[in-house]
mmCIF file of C-alpha atoms in Angstrom:
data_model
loop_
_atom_site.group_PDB
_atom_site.id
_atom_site.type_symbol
_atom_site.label_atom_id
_atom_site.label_comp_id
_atom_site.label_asym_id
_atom_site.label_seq_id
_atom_site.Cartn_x
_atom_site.Cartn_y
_atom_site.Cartn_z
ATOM 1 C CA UNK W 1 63.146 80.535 0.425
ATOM 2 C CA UNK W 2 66.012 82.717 1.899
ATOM 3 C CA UNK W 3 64.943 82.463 5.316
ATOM 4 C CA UNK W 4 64.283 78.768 4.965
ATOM 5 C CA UNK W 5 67.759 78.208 3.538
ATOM 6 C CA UNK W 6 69.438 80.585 6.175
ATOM 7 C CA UNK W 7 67.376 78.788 8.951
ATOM 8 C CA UNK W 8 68.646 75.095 7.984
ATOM 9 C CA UNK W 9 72.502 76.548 7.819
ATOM 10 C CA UNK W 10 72.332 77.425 11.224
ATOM 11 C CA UNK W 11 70.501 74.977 12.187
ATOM 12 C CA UNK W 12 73.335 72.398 10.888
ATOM 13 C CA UNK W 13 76.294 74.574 12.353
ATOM 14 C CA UNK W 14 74.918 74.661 15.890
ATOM 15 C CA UNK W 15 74.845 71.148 15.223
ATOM 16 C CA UNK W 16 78.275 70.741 13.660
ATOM 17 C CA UNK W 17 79.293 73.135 16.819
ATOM 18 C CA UNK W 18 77.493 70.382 19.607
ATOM 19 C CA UNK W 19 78.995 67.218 17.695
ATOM 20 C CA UNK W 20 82.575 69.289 17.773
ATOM 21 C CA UNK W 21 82.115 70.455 21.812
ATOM 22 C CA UNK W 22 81.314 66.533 22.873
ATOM 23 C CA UNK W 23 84.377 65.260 20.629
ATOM 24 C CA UNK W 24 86.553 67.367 22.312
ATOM 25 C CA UNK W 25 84.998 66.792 25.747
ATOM 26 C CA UNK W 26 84.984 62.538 24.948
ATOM 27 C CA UNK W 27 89.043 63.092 23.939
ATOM 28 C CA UNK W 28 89.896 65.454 26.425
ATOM 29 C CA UNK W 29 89.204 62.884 28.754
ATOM 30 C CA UNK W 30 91.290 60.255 27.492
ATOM 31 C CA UNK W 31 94.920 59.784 28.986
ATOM 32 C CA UNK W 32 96.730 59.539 25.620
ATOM 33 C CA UNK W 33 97.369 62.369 22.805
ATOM 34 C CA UNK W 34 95.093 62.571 19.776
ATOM 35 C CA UNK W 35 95.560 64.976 17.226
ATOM 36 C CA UNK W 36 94.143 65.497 13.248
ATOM 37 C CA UNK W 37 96.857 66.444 11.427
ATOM 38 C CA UNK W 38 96.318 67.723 7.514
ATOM 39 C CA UNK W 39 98.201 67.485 4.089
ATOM 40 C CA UNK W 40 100.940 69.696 4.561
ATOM 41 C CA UNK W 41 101.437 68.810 8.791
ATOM 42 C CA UNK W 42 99.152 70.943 10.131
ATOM 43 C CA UNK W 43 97.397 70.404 13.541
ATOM 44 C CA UNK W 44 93.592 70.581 12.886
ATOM 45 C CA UNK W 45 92.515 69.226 16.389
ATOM 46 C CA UNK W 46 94.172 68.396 19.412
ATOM 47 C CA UNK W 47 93.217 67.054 23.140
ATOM 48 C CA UNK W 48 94.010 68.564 26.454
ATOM 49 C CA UNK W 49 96.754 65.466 26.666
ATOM 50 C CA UNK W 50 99.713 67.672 24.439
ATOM 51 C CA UNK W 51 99.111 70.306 27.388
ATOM 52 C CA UNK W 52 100.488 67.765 29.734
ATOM 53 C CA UNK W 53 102.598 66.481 27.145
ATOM 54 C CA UNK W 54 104.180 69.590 26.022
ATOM 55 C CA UNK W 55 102.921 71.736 28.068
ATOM 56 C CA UNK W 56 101.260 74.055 25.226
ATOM 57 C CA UNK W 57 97.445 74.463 25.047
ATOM 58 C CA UNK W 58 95.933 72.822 22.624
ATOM 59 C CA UNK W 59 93.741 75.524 20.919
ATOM 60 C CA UNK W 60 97.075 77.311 20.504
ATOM 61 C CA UNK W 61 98.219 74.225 18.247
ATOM 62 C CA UNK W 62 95.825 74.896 15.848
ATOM 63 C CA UNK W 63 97.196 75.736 12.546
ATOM 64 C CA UNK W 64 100.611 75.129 13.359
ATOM 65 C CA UNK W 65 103.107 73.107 11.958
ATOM 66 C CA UNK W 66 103.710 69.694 13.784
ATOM 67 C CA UNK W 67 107.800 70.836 13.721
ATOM 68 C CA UNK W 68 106.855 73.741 15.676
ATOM 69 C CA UNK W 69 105.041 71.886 18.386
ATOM 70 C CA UNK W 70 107.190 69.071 18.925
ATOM 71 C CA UNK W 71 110.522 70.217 17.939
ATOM 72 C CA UNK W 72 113.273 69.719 15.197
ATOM 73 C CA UNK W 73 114.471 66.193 16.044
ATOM 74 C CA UNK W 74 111.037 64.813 17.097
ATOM 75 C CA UNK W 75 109.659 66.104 13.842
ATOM 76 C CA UNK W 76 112.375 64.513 11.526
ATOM 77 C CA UNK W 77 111.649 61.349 13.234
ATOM 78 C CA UNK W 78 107.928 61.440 12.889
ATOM 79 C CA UNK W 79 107.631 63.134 9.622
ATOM 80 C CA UNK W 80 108.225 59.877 7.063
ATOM 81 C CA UNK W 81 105.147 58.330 9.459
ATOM 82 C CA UNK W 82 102.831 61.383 9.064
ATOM 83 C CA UNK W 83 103.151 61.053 5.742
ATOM 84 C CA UNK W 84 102.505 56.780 5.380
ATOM 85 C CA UNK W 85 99.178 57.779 7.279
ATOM 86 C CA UNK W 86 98.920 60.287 4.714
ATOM 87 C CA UNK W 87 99.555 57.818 1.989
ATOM 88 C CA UNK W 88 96.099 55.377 3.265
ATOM 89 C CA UNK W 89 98.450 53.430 5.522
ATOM 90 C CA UNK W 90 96.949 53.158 9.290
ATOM 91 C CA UNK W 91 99.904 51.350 11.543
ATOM 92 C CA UNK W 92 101.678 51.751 14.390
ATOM 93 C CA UNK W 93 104.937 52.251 15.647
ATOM 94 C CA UNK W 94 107.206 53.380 18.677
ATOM 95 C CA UNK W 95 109.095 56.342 19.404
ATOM 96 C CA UNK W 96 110.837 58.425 22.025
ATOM 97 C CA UNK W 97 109.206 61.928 22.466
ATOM 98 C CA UNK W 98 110.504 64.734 24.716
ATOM 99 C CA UNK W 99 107.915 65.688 27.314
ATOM 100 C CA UNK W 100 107.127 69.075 28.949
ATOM 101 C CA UNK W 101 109.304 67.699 32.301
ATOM 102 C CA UNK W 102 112.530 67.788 30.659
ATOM 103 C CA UNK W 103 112.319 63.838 30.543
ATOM 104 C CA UNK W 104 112.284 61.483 26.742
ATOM 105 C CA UNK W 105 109.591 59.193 27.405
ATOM 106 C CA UNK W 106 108.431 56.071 25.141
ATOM 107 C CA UNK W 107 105.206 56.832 23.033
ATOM 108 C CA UNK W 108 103.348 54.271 21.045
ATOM 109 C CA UNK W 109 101.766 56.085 17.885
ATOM 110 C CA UNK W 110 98.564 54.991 15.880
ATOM 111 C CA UNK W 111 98.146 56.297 12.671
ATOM 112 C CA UNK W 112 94.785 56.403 11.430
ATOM 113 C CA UNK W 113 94.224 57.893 7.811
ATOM 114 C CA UNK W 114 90.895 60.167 7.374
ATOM 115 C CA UNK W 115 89.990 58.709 4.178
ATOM 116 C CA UNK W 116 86.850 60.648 2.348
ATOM 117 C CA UNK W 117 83.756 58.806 0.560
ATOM 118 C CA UNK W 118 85.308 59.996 -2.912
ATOM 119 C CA UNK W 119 88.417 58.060 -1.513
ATOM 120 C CA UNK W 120 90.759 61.557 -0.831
ATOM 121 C CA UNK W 121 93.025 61.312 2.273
ATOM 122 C CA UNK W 122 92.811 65.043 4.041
ATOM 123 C CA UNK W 123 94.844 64.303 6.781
ATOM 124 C CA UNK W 124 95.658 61.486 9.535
ATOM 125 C CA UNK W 125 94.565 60.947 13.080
ATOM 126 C CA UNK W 126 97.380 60.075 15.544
ATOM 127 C CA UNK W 127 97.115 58.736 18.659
ATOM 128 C CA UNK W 128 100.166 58.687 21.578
ATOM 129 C CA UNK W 129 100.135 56.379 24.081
ATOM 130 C CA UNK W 130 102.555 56.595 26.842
ATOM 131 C CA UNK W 131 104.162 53.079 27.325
ATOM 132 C CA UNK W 132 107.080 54.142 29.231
ATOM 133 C CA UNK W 133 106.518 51.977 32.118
ATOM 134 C CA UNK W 134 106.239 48.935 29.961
ATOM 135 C CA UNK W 135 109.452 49.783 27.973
ATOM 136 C CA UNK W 136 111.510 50.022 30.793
ATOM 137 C CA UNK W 137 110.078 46.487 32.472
ATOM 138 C CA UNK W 138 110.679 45.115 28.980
ATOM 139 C CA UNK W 139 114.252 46.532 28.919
ATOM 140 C CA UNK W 140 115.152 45.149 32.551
ATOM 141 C CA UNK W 141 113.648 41.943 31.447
ATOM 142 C CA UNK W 142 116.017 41.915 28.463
ATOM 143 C CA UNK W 143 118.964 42.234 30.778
ATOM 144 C CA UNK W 144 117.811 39.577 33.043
ATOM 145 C CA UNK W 145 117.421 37.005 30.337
ATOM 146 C CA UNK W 146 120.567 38.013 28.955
ATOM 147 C CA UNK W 147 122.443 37.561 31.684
ATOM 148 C CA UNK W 148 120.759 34.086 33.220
ATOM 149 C CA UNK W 149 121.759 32.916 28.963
ATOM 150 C CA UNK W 150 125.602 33.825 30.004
ATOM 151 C CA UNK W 151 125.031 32.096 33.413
ATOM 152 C CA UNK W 152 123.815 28.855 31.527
ATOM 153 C CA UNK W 153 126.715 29.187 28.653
ATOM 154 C CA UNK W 154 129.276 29.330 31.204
ATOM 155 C CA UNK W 155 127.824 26.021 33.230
ATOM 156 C CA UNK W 156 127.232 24.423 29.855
ATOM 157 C CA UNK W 157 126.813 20.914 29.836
ATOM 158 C CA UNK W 158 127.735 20.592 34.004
ATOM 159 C CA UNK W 159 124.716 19.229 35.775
ATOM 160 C CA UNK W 160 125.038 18.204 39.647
ATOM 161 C CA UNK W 161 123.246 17.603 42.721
ATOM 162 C CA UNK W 162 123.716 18.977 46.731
ATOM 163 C CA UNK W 163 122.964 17.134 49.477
ATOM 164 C CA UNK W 164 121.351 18.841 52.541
ATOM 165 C CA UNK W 165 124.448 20.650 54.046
ATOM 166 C CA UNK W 166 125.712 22.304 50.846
ATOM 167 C CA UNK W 167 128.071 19.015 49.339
ATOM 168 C CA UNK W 168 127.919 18.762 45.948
ATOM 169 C CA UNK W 169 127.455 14.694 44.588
ATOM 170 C CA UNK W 170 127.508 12.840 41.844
ATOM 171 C CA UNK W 171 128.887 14.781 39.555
ATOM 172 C CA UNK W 172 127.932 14.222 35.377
#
């Protein structure tokens, strides 16, 4: 009975070991960070993305403390959300996060609790995505509007018309 019981334990860890290797392949290939982080803000998984991100290797993450990885001021800014995910709360919010290039870029994070069958919470997935690009076209856009309102404000309540060379007519 030994032998059989051995047999099926190894049996499910080479499994457990194949199913781990293809998650990791699957989010290694993804262009946006994912990362497992436990109870007490511990990385339990992360994707090849937080080497280009941080430039750290992933493995080396694991069993460190989320402070240590993404520093002091990034940490005290994501900690509260960390610990909403935590809490059973999956949302998702915007932050800026220093990269490896010396650069602050925009991230959008998804928190995603890991909720157990008995209902326990025994850590949080969270997923980065870099919306940089779309932050600063958002921003510009912002300024535009703003200044075509002041534009508007200043000619408020003067309509007129120009004839072909330039003249202006009939003033209201």
């Amino acid at each position: 009975c030994t032998i059989v019981d051995n047999s099926a334990r190894i049996s499910l860890e080479t499994q457990l070991a194949a199913r781990e290797a293809e998650l990791r392949r699957v989010t290694d290939a993804v262009p946006m960070l994912i990362s497992y982080v436990d109870r007490d803000h511990i990385y339990r998984f992360a994707n090849a993305t937080y080497r280009d991100w941080f430039g750290v290797d992933p493995k080396s993450m694991i069993g460190r403390h989320v402070r240590d990885m993404i520093g002091e001021a990034a940490y005290n800014d994501r900690h509260q959300s960390i610990d909403r995910g935590l809490s059973g709360e999956a949302f998702t919010s915007e932050t800026d996060m220093p990269h490896g290039d010396g650069s602050v870029r925009r991230l959008e994070v998804r928190y995603v609790p890991h909720v157990e069958p008995d209902g326990s919470i025994p850590g949080v997935h969270i997923l980065g995505i870099d919306v940089q690009e779309r932050y600063l076209r958002e921003a510009a856009l912002k300024i535009s509007n703003a200044r075509f309102r002041t534009a508007m404000d200043a000619v408020h309540g003067i309509l007129w018309t120009n004839s072909a060379d330039g003249r202006m007519q009939g003033e209201q």
